[in-house]
Short mmCIF file of C-alpha atoms and ligand atoms in Angstrom, two decimals:
data_model
loop_
_atom_site.label_atom_id
_atom_site.label_comp_id
_atom_site.label_asym_id
_atom_site.label_seq_id
_atom_site.Cartn_x
_atom_site.Cartn_y
_atom_site.Cartn_z
CA MET C 1 -7.66 -23.58 0.50
CA THR C 2 -3.85 -23.42 0.46
CA GLN C 3 -1.81 -22.92 3.49
CA SER C 4 -0.08 -20.08 4.70
CA LEU C 5 4.04 -19.79 4.40
CA SER C 6 5.71 -19.99 8.11
CA LEU C 7 7.76 -21.74 10.53
CA SER C 8 5.81 -25.45 10.29
CA THR C 9 5.35 -25.64 6.49
CA LEU C 10 9.39 -24.08 5.47
CA ALA C 11 10.30 -27.51 5.26
CA ARG C 12 8.35 -28.20 2.24
CA LEU C 13 10.14 -25.81 0.22
CA PRO C 14 12.68 -26.98 -2.09
CA SER C 15 16.47 -26.11 -0.27
CA SER C 16 17.62 -24.36 -2.66
CA ILE C 17 14.67 -21.35 -1.83
CA ARG C 18 15.20 -21.18 1.30
CA PRO C 19 17.30 -20.12 4.58
CA HIS C 20 20.18 -22.12 4.78
CA TYR C 21 19.77 -21.87 8.82
CA ASP C 22 17.09 -22.56 10.80
CA PRO C 23 15.08 -19.27 11.44
CA ALA C 24 13.76 -20.74 15.12
CA ALA C 25 17.23 -20.75 15.99
CA LEU C 26 18.45 -17.17 14.81
CA ARG C 27 18.98 -14.31 17.57
CA ALA C 28 18.07 -10.85 16.90
CA GLY C 29 20.86 -8.77 16.54
CA ILE C 30 18.99 -6.18 14.68
CA VAL C 31 16.27 -3.81 14.76
CA HIS C 32 15.26 -1.96 11.71
CA ILE C 33 13.04 0.23 12.05
CA GLY C 34 10.58 0.78 8.75
CA THR C 35 9.85 -2.85 8.01
CA GLY C 36 8.91 -1.53 4.06
CA ALA C 37 8.79 -3.40 1.14
CA PHE C 38 12.69 -1.91 0.63
CA HIS C 39 13.76 -3.13 3.39
CA ARG C 40 12.38 -6.52 2.56
CA ALA C 41 14.03 -6.65 -0.83
CA HIS C 42 16.88 -4.81 0.29
CA GLN C 43 18.85 -4.76 3.33
CA ALA C 44 17.14 -7.98 5.01
CA VAL C 45 18.01 -10.03 1.77
CA TYR C 46 22.06 -9.02 1.95
CA THR C 47 21.99 -10.13 5.51
CA GLU C 48 20.35 -13.14 4.53
CA GLU C 49 23.53 -13.82 2.14
CA ALA C 50 25.79 -12.75 5.04
CA LEU C 51 24.34 -15.33 7.63
CA ALA C 52 24.39 -17.99 4.90
CA ALA C 53 28.58 -16.84 3.94
CA GLU C 54 29.34 -16.66 7.69
CA TYR C 55 26.01 -17.55 10.30
CA GLY C 56 25.76 -14.94 13.52
CA ASP C 57 23.36 -13.55 15.86
CA TRP C 58 21.91 -10.97 12.86
CA GLY C 59 17.88 -12.00 13.22
CA ILE C 60 16.43 -8.24 12.17
CA ILE C 61 13.99 -7.36 14.53
CA GLY C 62 11.46 -4.76 12.24
CA ALA C 63 9.33 -2.15 13.81
CA SER C 64 6.95 0.04 12.35
CA LEU C 65 5.86 3.48 13.26
CA ARG C 66 2.08 3.30 11.45
CA GLN C 67 0.31 1.22 10.62
CA PRO C 68 0.15 -2.57 12.22
CA GLY C 69 -0.53 -3.83 9.18
CA VAL C 70 2.71 -5.03 8.23
CA SER C 71 3.48 -6.32 11.78
CA GLU C 72 0.38 -8.47 11.84
CA MET C 73 1.06 -9.89 8.50
CA LEU C 74 4.44 -10.94 9.25
CA ARG C 75 4.34 -12.13 12.56
CA ALA C 76 1.31 -14.35 11.13
CA GLN C 77 3.64 -15.71 8.90
CA ASP C 78 6.85 -15.87 11.50
CA GLY C 79 8.56 -13.68 9.81
CA LEU C 80 8.88 -15.26 7.05
CA TYR C 81 8.07 -13.94 3.81
CA GLY C 82 9.12 -14.67 -0.51
CA VAL C 83 10.90 -12.08 -2.29
CA LEU C 84 10.29 -12.26 -6.53
CA THR C 85 13.10 -11.30 -8.51
CA LYS C 86 11.89 -9.86 -12.35
CA SER C 87 12.96 -9.17 -15.19
CA ALA C 88 12.43 -9.59 -19.21
CA ALA C 89 15.35 -12.93 -18.62
CA GLY C 90 12.67 -14.68 -16.49
CA SER C 91 11.75 -14.65 -12.16
CA SER C 92 12.94 -16.46 -9.19
CA VAL C 93 11.72 -16.54 -5.68
CA ARG C 94 13.79 -17.18 -2.48
CA VAL C 95 12.15 -17.29 0.89
CA VAL C 96 13.68 -14.93 3.81
CA GLY C 97 14.43 -16.15 7.15
CA CYS C 98 16.38 -13.08 8.90
CA VAL C 99 13.29 -10.93 9.90
CA ARG C 100 12.85 -13.01 13.31
CA ASP C 101 9.58 -10.46 15.12
CA VAL C 102 7.98 -7.57 13.89
CA ILE C 103 6.27 -5.06 16.19
CA HIS C 104 4.03 -2.14 16.51
CA ALA C 105 5.79 0.55 17.72
CA PRO C 106 2.71 3.12 18.76
CA SER C 107 0.71 -0.24 20.43
CA ASP C 108 3.41 -0.08 23.41
CA PRO C 109 5.67 2.87 22.82
CA GLN C 110 8.02 1.80 25.34
CA ARG C 111 9.30 -1.50 23.72
CA LEU C 112 11.34 -0.12 20.85
CA PRO C 113 13.52 1.93 22.82
CA ALA C 114 13.77 -0.94 25.36
CA LEU C 115 14.88 -2.90 22.13
CA ILE C 116 17.17 -0.63 20.85
CA ALA C 117 18.42 -0.55 24.57
CA SER C 118 19.43 -4.38 25.08
CA PRO C 119 22.94 -5.19 24.39
CA GLN C 120 22.76 -7.94 22.16
CA ILE C 121 21.59 -5.31 19.77
CA ARG C 122 24.56 -4.20 17.90
CA LEU C 123 22.76 -2.41 14.49
CA VAL C 124 19.70 -0.33 14.32
CA SER C 125 18.70 0.58 10.42
CA LEU C 126 15.94 2.73 8.70
CA THR C 127 14.28 3.08 6.29
CA VAL C 128 11.60 5.06 7.03
CA THR C 129 11.26 7.47 4.03
CA GLU C 130 12.40 11.24 3.73
CA LYS C 131 9.18 12.34 5.39
CA GLY C 132 10.39 10.05 8.15
CA TYR C 133 12.82 11.81 9.97
CA GLY C 134 11.32 15.37 10.78
CA LEU C 135 13.61 17.19 8.27
CA ASP C 136 13.13 20.54 6.69
CA PRO C 137 14.62 19.81 3.96
CA ALA C 138 15.82 23.18 2.82
CA THR C 139 18.14 23.50 6.05
CA HIS C 140 18.80 19.86 6.72
CA SER C 141 18.41 20.22 10.54
CA LEU C 142 15.59 18.87 12.36
CA ASP C 143 11.86 20.70 12.45
CA PHE C 144 11.15 20.90 15.79
CA SER C 145 7.53 22.62 14.72
CA ARG C 146 6.52 19.21 13.89
CA PRO C 147 4.04 17.89 16.35
CA ASN C 148 5.25 14.85 16.90
CA ILE C 149 8.46 16.03 17.32
CA ALA C 150 7.03 18.90 19.91
CA GLN C 151 4.95 15.96 21.52
CA ASP C 152 8.20 13.92 21.76
CA LEU C 153 9.67 16.07 23.61
CA ARG C 154 7.55 16.77 26.03
CA ALA C 155 7.34 12.94 26.99
CA PRO C 156 10.98 12.00 25.72
CA HIS C 157 10.42 8.56 27.41
CA LEU C 158 6.94 7.56 25.01
CA PRO C 159 7.84 8.96 21.62
CA ALA C 160 6.43 8.41 18.88
CA SER C 161 8.78 10.32 15.88
CA THR C 162 11.58 8.43 14.05
CA ILE C 163 14.25 11.00 16.05
CA GLY C 164 12.75 10.97 19.37
CA THR C 165 12.41 6.73 19.50
CA LEU C 166 15.83 6.60 18.41
CA PHE C 167 16.91 9.22 21.18
CA ALA C 168 15.08 7.21 24.10
CA GLY C 169 16.23 3.75 22.63
CA LEU C 170 19.89 5.57 23.15
CA HIS C 171 19.37 7.18 26.43
CA GLY C 172 17.93 3.76 28.11
CA ARG C 173 20.88 2.24 26.41
CA ARG C 174 23.90 4.78 27.71
CA LEU C 175 21.64 4.17 31.53
CA ALA C 176 21.56 0.51 31.21
CA HIS C 177 25.32 -0.41 29.93
CA GLY C 178 27.09 2.25 27.95
CA ARG C 179 27.53 -0.52 24.94
CA PRO C 180 28.40 0.73 21.26
CA LEU C 181 25.84 1.05 18.78
CA THR C 182 25.86 1.24 14.77
CA VAL C 183 22.66 3.23 13.63
CA LEU C 184 22.52 2.85 9.56
CA CYS C 185 20.34 5.39 7.48
CA CYS C 186 18.99 3.59 4.42
CA ASP C 187 16.80 6.42 2.97
CA ASN C 188 17.56 8.08 -0.01
CA LEU C 189 18.87 11.34 1.36
CA GLN C 190 22.11 13.08 0.84
CA HIS C 191 25.00 12.02 3.57
CA ASN C 192 22.04 10.14 5.18
CA GLY C 193 23.92 9.16 8.15
CA LYS C 194 25.55 12.56 8.70
CA LEU C 195 22.53 13.88 8.22
CA LEU C 196 20.69 11.67 10.76
CA LYS C 197 23.50 12.09 13.53
CA ARG C 198 22.84 15.68 13.03
CA LEU C 199 19.30 15.26 13.73
CA VAL C 200 19.40 12.60 16.92
CA LEU C 201 21.83 15.45 18.62
CA ALA C 202 19.74 18.28 17.87
CA TYR C 203 17.27 16.62 19.71
CA ALA C 204 19.08 14.86 22.20
CA GLU C 205 20.41 18.36 23.07
CA GLN C 206 16.99 19.61 24.03
CA VAL C 207 16.91 16.69 26.49
CA ASP C 208 19.94 15.57 27.90
CA ALA C 209 23.48 17.18 27.58
CA ALA C 210 25.07 13.93 29.29
CA THR C 211 22.90 11.38 26.68
CA ALA C 212 24.32 13.78 23.55
CA ARG C 213 28.09 13.82 24.83
CA TRP C 214 28.13 9.99 24.42
CA ILE C 215 26.19 9.57 21.08
CA GLN C 216 28.82 11.79 19.61
CA ALA C 217 31.12 9.14 21.26
CA HIS C 218 30.02 5.60 21.11
CA VAL C 219 27.23 5.67 18.78
CA ALA C 220 28.71 5.22 14.50
CA PHE C 221 26.02 6.78 11.52
CA PRO C 222 27.79 5.76 8.76
CA ASP C 223 26.34 6.82 5.33
CA THR C 224 25.07 4.48 2.98
CA MET C 225 23.65 4.41 -0.58
CA VAL C 226 20.89 1.61 -1.34
CA ASP C 227 18.95 0.73 -4.50
CA ARG C 228 17.00 -1.57 -5.70
CA ILE C 229 13.57 -0.80 -7.86
CA VAL C 230 10.85 -2.29 -5.35
CA PRO C 231 7.27 -1.45 -6.61
CA ALA C 232 4.42 -1.94 -3.91
CA THR C 233 3.56 -5.28 -3.68
CA THR C 234 0.22 -5.92 -6.16
CA PRO C 235 -2.56 -9.10 -5.65
CA ALA C 236 -0.23 -10.44 -8.88
CA THR C 237 2.98 -10.39 -7.00
CA LEU C 238 1.17 -12.61 -4.23
CA ASP C 239 -0.66 -14.66 -6.57
CA GLU C 240 2.77 -15.20 -8.30
CA VAL C 241 4.80 -16.42 -5.15
CA GLU C 242 2.27 -18.53 -4.01
CA GLU C 243 1.90 -20.30 -7.64
CA ARG C 244 5.39 -20.85 -7.20
CA LEU C 245 5.97 -21.72 -3.25
CA GLY C 246 2.85 -23.29 -3.20
CA LEU C 247 2.43 -21.37 -0.38
CA ARG C 248 0.53 -17.95 0.47
CA ASP C 249 2.69 -15.34 1.58
CA ASP C 250 0.98 -11.88 2.19
CA ALA C 251 4.00 -10.65 3.05
CA ALA C 252 5.93 -11.17 -0.01
CA VAL C 253 7.71 -8.63 -2.07
CA TRP C 254 9.13 -7.92 -5.62
CA GLY C 255 12.24 -6.57 -7.05
CA GLU C 256 14.36 -6.13 -9.73
CA PRO C 257 17.70 -8.33 -10.12
CA PHE C 258 19.85 -5.27 -9.75
CA MET C 259 20.99 -4.26 -6.33
CA GLN C 260 23.15 -2.01 -4.67
CA TRP C 261 24.61 -1.32 -1.44
CA VAL C 262 27.51 1.17 -0.61
CA ILE C 263 28.04 1.54 3.17
CA GLU C 264 30.80 3.88 4.87
CA ASP C 265 33.60 1.56 6.88
CA ALA C 266 32.53 3.13 9.82
CA PHE C 267 31.12 0.93 12.40
CA ALA C 268 30.95 1.32 16.29
CA ALA C 269 31.03 -2.07 16.55
CA GLU C 270 30.72 -5.72 14.83
CA ARG C 271 28.10 -6.27 12.08
CA PRO C 272 26.83 -8.92 9.38
CA ARG C 273 29.39 -9.94 6.16
CA TRP C 274 26.63 -8.45 4.74
CA GLU C 275 30.32 -7.79 1.67
CA ALA C 276 28.75 -11.81 0.79
CA GLY C 277 25.85 -10.61 -1.06
CA GLY C 278 28.16 -7.57 -2.83
CA ALA C 279 27.30 -4.85 -0.41
CA GLN C 280 30.29 -2.59 -0.65
CA LEU C 281 32.01 -1.14 2.25
CA VAL C 282 34.06 2.11 1.50
CA ALA C 283 35.72 5.13 2.98
CA ASP C 284 33.54 7.69 1.28
CA VAL C 285 30.10 7.16 0.11
CA LYS C 286 29.30 10.27 -1.47
CA PRO C 287 30.44 9.83 -4.76
CA TYR C 288 27.85 7.04 -5.00
CA GLU C 289 24.94 8.34 -3.21
CA ASP C 290 25.23 12.05 -5.89
CA MET C 291 25.81 9.70 -8.45
CA LYS C 292 22.08 7.27 -7.44
CA LEU C 293 20.68 10.27 -5.92
CA ARG C 294 21.37 12.71 -8.77
CA LEU C 295 20.88 9.77 -11.85
CA LEU C 296 18.64 7.09 -10.76
CA ASN C 297 16.00 8.89 -8.32
CA SER C 298 16.20 12.31 -10.20
CA SER C 299 15.57 10.51 -13.79
CA ASN C 300 12.90 8.43 -11.86
CA SER C 301 10.93 11.25 -10.56
CA LEU C 302 11.18 13.41 -13.94
CA LEU C 303 9.67 10.30 -15.74
CA ALA C 304 6.65 10.35 -13.32
CA TYR C 305 5.68 13.49 -13.16
CA LEU C 306 6.17 13.85 -17.14
CA GLY C 307 4.62 10.32 -17.36
CA TYR C 308 1.87 10.43 -15.17
CA LEU C 309 0.69 14.07 -16.99
CA GLY C 310 1.35 12.27 -20.09
CA GLY C 311 -1.06 9.51 -19.81
CA CYS C 312 1.55 6.79 -18.60
CA ASP C 313 0.50 4.37 -15.34
CA TYR C 314 3.93 3.17 -15.29
CA VAL C 315 7.43 4.17 -15.90
CA TYR C 316 8.53 1.84 -18.68
CA GLN C 317 5.76 3.15 -20.61
CA ALA C 318 7.69 6.28 -20.54
CA ILE C 319 10.93 5.39 -21.12
CA ALA C 320 9.45 3.19 -24.35
CA LEU C 321 8.46 6.39 -26.11
CA PRO C 322 11.68 7.70 -27.79
CA ARG C 323 11.39 11.67 -26.32
CA PHE C 324 11.20 10.08 -23.24
CA ALA C 325 14.30 8.33 -23.34
CA ARG C 326 16.16 11.32 -25.22
CA LEU C 327 15.39 13.75 -22.42
CA VAL C 328 16.40 11.42 -19.74
CA ARG C 329 19.25 10.94 -21.36
CA ARG C 330 19.67 14.75 -21.98
CA PHE C 331 19.06 15.20 -18.59
CA MET C 332 21.50 12.63 -17.39
CA GLN C 333 24.79 13.52 -19.78
CA GLU C 334 24.01 17.85 -19.78
CA GLU C 335 22.79 18.71 -16.13
CA ALA C 336 23.28 15.28 -14.01
CA ALA C 337 26.55 14.61 -15.03
CA PRO C 338 28.49 17.29 -14.92
CA THR C 339 27.71 18.07 -10.83
CA LEU C 340 29.01 14.48 -10.34
CA SER C 341 32.18 12.98 -9.28
CA MET C 342 31.89 9.35 -10.41
CA PRO C 343 33.41 6.55 -7.76
CA PRO C 344 36.53 5.23 -9.30
CA ASP C 345 34.63 1.47 -10.43
CA GLN C 346 31.87 3.50 -11.79
CA ASP C 347 31.17 4.16 -15.54
CA LEU C 348 29.30 7.14 -16.45
CA ALA C 349 27.55 5.97 -19.45
CA ALA C 350 27.12 2.34 -18.74
CA TYR C 351 25.47 3.21 -15.60
CA GLN C 352 23.24 5.68 -17.48
CA GLU C 353 22.26 3.12 -20.28
CA ARG C 354 21.71 0.63 -17.42
CA LEU C 355 19.13 2.56 -15.98
CA ILE C 356 17.33 3.28 -18.69
CA GLU C 357 17.25 -0.46 -19.23
CA ARG C 358 16.62 -1.08 -15.64
CA PHE C 359 13.64 1.58 -15.89
CA GLY C 360 12.42 -0.05 -19.05
CA ASN C 361 12.02 -3.78 -16.81
CA THR C 362 8.39 -4.33 -18.30
CA ALA C 363 8.38 -7.92 -15.87
CA LEU C 364 8.23 -5.21 -12.94
CA PRO C 365 5.93 -2.20 -13.59
CA HIS C 366 6.91 0.67 -11.34
CA ARG C 367 3.67 3.33 -10.98
CA CYS C 368 4.25 6.83 -11.61
CA HIS C 369 1.70 8.08 -9.21
CA GLN C 370 3.88 6.01 -6.55
CA ILE C 371 7.12 7.61 -7.44
CA ALA C 372 5.31 11.00 -7.80
CA MET C 373 4.66 10.89 -4.30
CA ASP C 374 6.17 13.20 -1.88
CA GLY C 375 7.68 15.70 -3.92
CA SER C 376 8.20 18.12 -1.41
CA GLN C 377 10.25 15.83 0.35
CA LYS C 378 12.14 14.37 -3.07
CA LEU C 379 13.09 17.55 -4.71
CA PRO C 380 15.49 18.68 -2.60
CA PRO C 381 17.71 15.96 -2.97
CA ARG C 382 17.32 14.81 -6.62
CA PHE C 383 16.63 18.31 -8.81
CA LEU C 384 17.65 21.42 -6.16
CA ALA C 385 21.01 19.95 -5.56
CA ILE C 386 21.87 19.59 -9.43
CA VAL C 387 19.89 22.92 -9.95
CA ARG C 388 22.51 24.98 -7.41
CA ASP C 389 25.77 23.64 -8.55
CA ASN C 390 24.96 24.22 -11.76
CA LEU C 391 23.64 27.91 -11.04
CA ALA C 392 27.30 28.50 -9.43
CA ALA C 393 29.10 26.85 -12.38
CA GLY C 394 26.87 29.02 -14.97
CA ARG C 395 25.43 25.85 -16.68
CA PRO C 396 22.39 25.10 -17.66
CA VAL C 397 19.39 23.84 -15.64
CA ARG C 398 16.51 24.27 -18.16
CA LEU C 399 15.92 19.96 -17.73
CA SER C 400 15.96 20.17 -14.25
CA ALA C 401 13.02 23.31 -14.29
CA LEU C 402 10.92 21.18 -17.04
CA ALA C 403 11.23 18.70 -14.20
CA VAL C 404 10.32 20.90 -11.62
CA ALA C 405 7.40 22.53 -13.44
CA ALA C 406 6.26 19.12 -13.65
CA TRP C 407 5.54 18.62 -10.15
CA MET C 408 4.31 21.87 -10.31
CA ARG C 409 1.45 20.82 -12.84
CA TYR C 410 1.07 17.40 -11.07
CA VAL C 411 0.43 18.95 -7.04
CA GLY C 412 -2.14 21.69 -9.03
CA GLY C 413 -4.31 17.64 -8.58
CA THR C 414 -5.81 17.86 -11.64
CA ASP C 415 -4.67 15.93 -14.96
CA GLU C 416 -4.31 16.25 -18.75
CA ASN C 417 -8.36 14.98 -19.00
CA GLY C 418 -9.80 17.32 -16.05
CA GLN C 419 -9.22 14.00 -14.17
CA ALA C 420 -8.27 14.61 -10.37
CA ILE C 421 -4.64 13.22 -9.22
CA GLN C 422 -4.67 12.36 -5.50
CA VAL C 423 -1.69 14.09 -4.83
CA GLN C 424 0.43 12.39 -1.94
CA ASP C 425 2.64 14.65 -0.06
CA PRO C 426 2.92 15.99 3.82
CA LEU C 427 2.31 19.47 2.10
CA ALA C 428 -0.65 18.41 -0.19
CA ARG C 429 -3.20 20.78 0.87
CA GLN C 430 -0.49 24.00 0.72
CA LEU C 431 0.94 23.03 -3.16
CA GLN C 432 -2.76 22.35 -4.11
CA ALA C 433 -3.62 25.62 -3.15
CA ALA C 434 -0.80 27.30 -4.62
CA ALA C 435 -0.50 25.77 -7.70
CA GLN C 436 -3.66 26.81 -9.11
CA GLY C 437 -4.19 29.60 -12.36
CA ASN C 438 -1.41 31.07 -14.17
CA ALA C 439 2.07 29.98 -14.80
CA SER C 440 3.86 32.25 -13.33
CA ASP C 441 2.09 32.62 -10.52
CA ILE C 442 2.11 29.12 -9.69
CA VAL C 443 6.03 29.20 -9.86
CA ASP C 444 6.50 32.52 -7.68
CA ARG C 445 3.91 31.14 -4.64
CA LEU C 446 5.43 27.57 -4.80
CA LEU C 447 9.20 29.06 -4.89
CA SER C 448 8.66 31.02 -2.22
CA MET C 449 8.05 28.18 0.09
CA ARG C 450 11.30 28.00 1.95
CA SER C 451 11.23 24.38 3.18
CA ILE C 452 11.69 22.76 -0.10
CA PHE C 453 13.47 25.76 -1.99
CA GLY C 454 15.18 27.52 0.41
CA GLU C 455 16.29 31.04 0.62
CA ASP C 456 18.63 30.96 -2.12
CA LEU C 457 16.69 29.71 -4.93
CA PRO C 458 13.70 32.23 -4.99
CA ARG C 459 15.99 34.78 -5.69
CA SER C 460 17.69 33.25 -9.35
CA GLU C 461 15.91 35.28 -12.04
CA ARG C 462 17.42 32.40 -14.49
CA LEU C 463 15.61 29.26 -12.48
CA ARG C 464 12.30 31.82 -11.70
CA SER C 465 12.54 32.34 -15.93
CA GLU C 466 13.22 28.37 -16.63
CA LEU C 467 10.15 27.72 -14.20
CA VAL C 468 7.74 29.67 -15.84
CA ALA C 469 8.63 28.73 -19.53
CA ALA C 470 8.44 25.01 -18.69
CA LEU C 471 5.27 25.33 -16.81
CA GLU C 472 3.60 27.49 -19.28
CA ARG C 473 4.17 25.10 -22.06
CA LEU C 474 3.02 22.19 -20.18
CA GLN C 475 0.09 24.16 -19.16
CA GLN C 476 -0.76 25.34 -23.32
CA ALA C 477 0.81 22.23 -25.32
CA GLY C 478 0.44 19.34 -22.40
CA SER C 479 3.49 16.57 -21.32
CA ARG C 480 3.91 14.48 -24.43
CA ALA C 481 4.52 17.66 -26.52
CA THR C 482 6.71 19.64 -24.11
CA VAL C 483 8.88 16.61 -23.52
CA LEU C 484 9.32 16.43 -27.70
CA GLU C 485 9.99 20.07 -27.91
CA TYR C 486 12.86 19.66 -24.52
CA ALA C 487 14.25 16.29 -25.65
CA ALA C 488 15.03 18.21 -29.53
CA ALA C 489 16.14 21.59 -28.58
C1 CS2 X 501 11.84 5.89 -6.20
C2 CS2 X 501 12.78 4.92 -5.45
O1 CS2 X 501 10.10 6.00 -5.34
C3 CS2 X 501 11.04 6.54 -5.98
O2 CS2 X 501 10.88 8.01 -5.14
O3 CS2 X 501 12.60 6.62 -7.38
O4 CS2 X 501 12.05 4.73 -4.90
C4 CS2 X 501 13.85 4.13 -6.67
O5 CS2 X 501 13.25 3.32 -6.96
C5 CS2 X 501 14.66 3.63 -5.66
O6 CS2 X 501 15.15 4.58 -5.11
C6 CS2 X 501 15.87 2.93 -6.27
O7 CS2 X 501 16.61 2.25 -5.90
#
């Protein structure tokens, strides 16, 4: 049987693909919450590059807030794992050494706050997905009615939620030594740093006003834009990594060659030299984050819902159909781009064409079903922000409405062949119940869900009629024929 990747087998690998330092000797400076595939293929890779360029105490202690699987898997391999980079041009693998430990927070609720409080930690980063923050997407504020938030407020020293955990760590830090800290939100949310700061402060004010004031003064929450397509690992990924390493690696991840990380240069304390891996430190992340959310993520979701309904398992299959490619281009040019002020170093046309190419990466199949999940959390930053801007400016919202209508059709839970769709969403049950019947009833019921559409959008007659028209076409003609019509007209 093939041996597993671990500190004791690492030396067998060629030096070009293993860490340029001794992982066993690396001390931690970062706590990362949510050690899923994206973090391992993105921020951890940048940290690896930073360490190669300038060694320092920047090991990462990962924490998972939910299942113990990832922590067990990584611990069994001493935190080591491979990153397989794949495109039509070829593939390569490297082993990342900077994840030094991974804990399962629910097994010991005081451990993660204690780590956040420890003086050697100078950075806490997070990838807990859009739904992981206890956010009310419509109001951008903390949803105190969420059971885990309400429970944490009753027992703040034994937190279970992301915000409760951060607060407990920051509170402990203030009491223990008060050294400053940077908290880096790396999820696809608008103004993610400012948003996270608001959520943490809202919670802190309920528990301890002195800690809330301390957080204001000593904790920085820079905005970030993160980008790399990282589909869920499959058995084939693991087999390919095993073949290349000659070692079994159950924690391997895979991703595309493209990577981008834009970070607001507003840290409270030191940080790794992430620029060495190509990270951009800028004064204002907003133009980058709008560009990414409104061009990449929205097109990705548009392809996921319409592609899934049209019988495509993967995004590359949908974008290979000329009508889908035409629709995505039109959506980007006519509805997304007019709402953007592009960053000065980015070219709109080149960025859009690069996206079409990235979506078409056949070497890295990305499931429509994976992207389609959690739509109730993803629609507001991906489409509804565009819709609001375009409604206010009197511009068209027809293609955005088609994407939202495709989501409405999808959450009904039955595909075009009458097969069940496994809808994954925190609101799945309500969505599925609301999405039955004729198009105008479905639109009215879903549009009235304030946590998704807010108070304003249900009042827009223009949006409503575009949604009803698109949903009717999807119901009557199916996704492929509807895409053809919308791409042409
Ligand atoms: C995707 C993103 O799953 C999704 O919703 O749109 O994960 C996307 O692949 C990344 O944000 C790319 O950086």
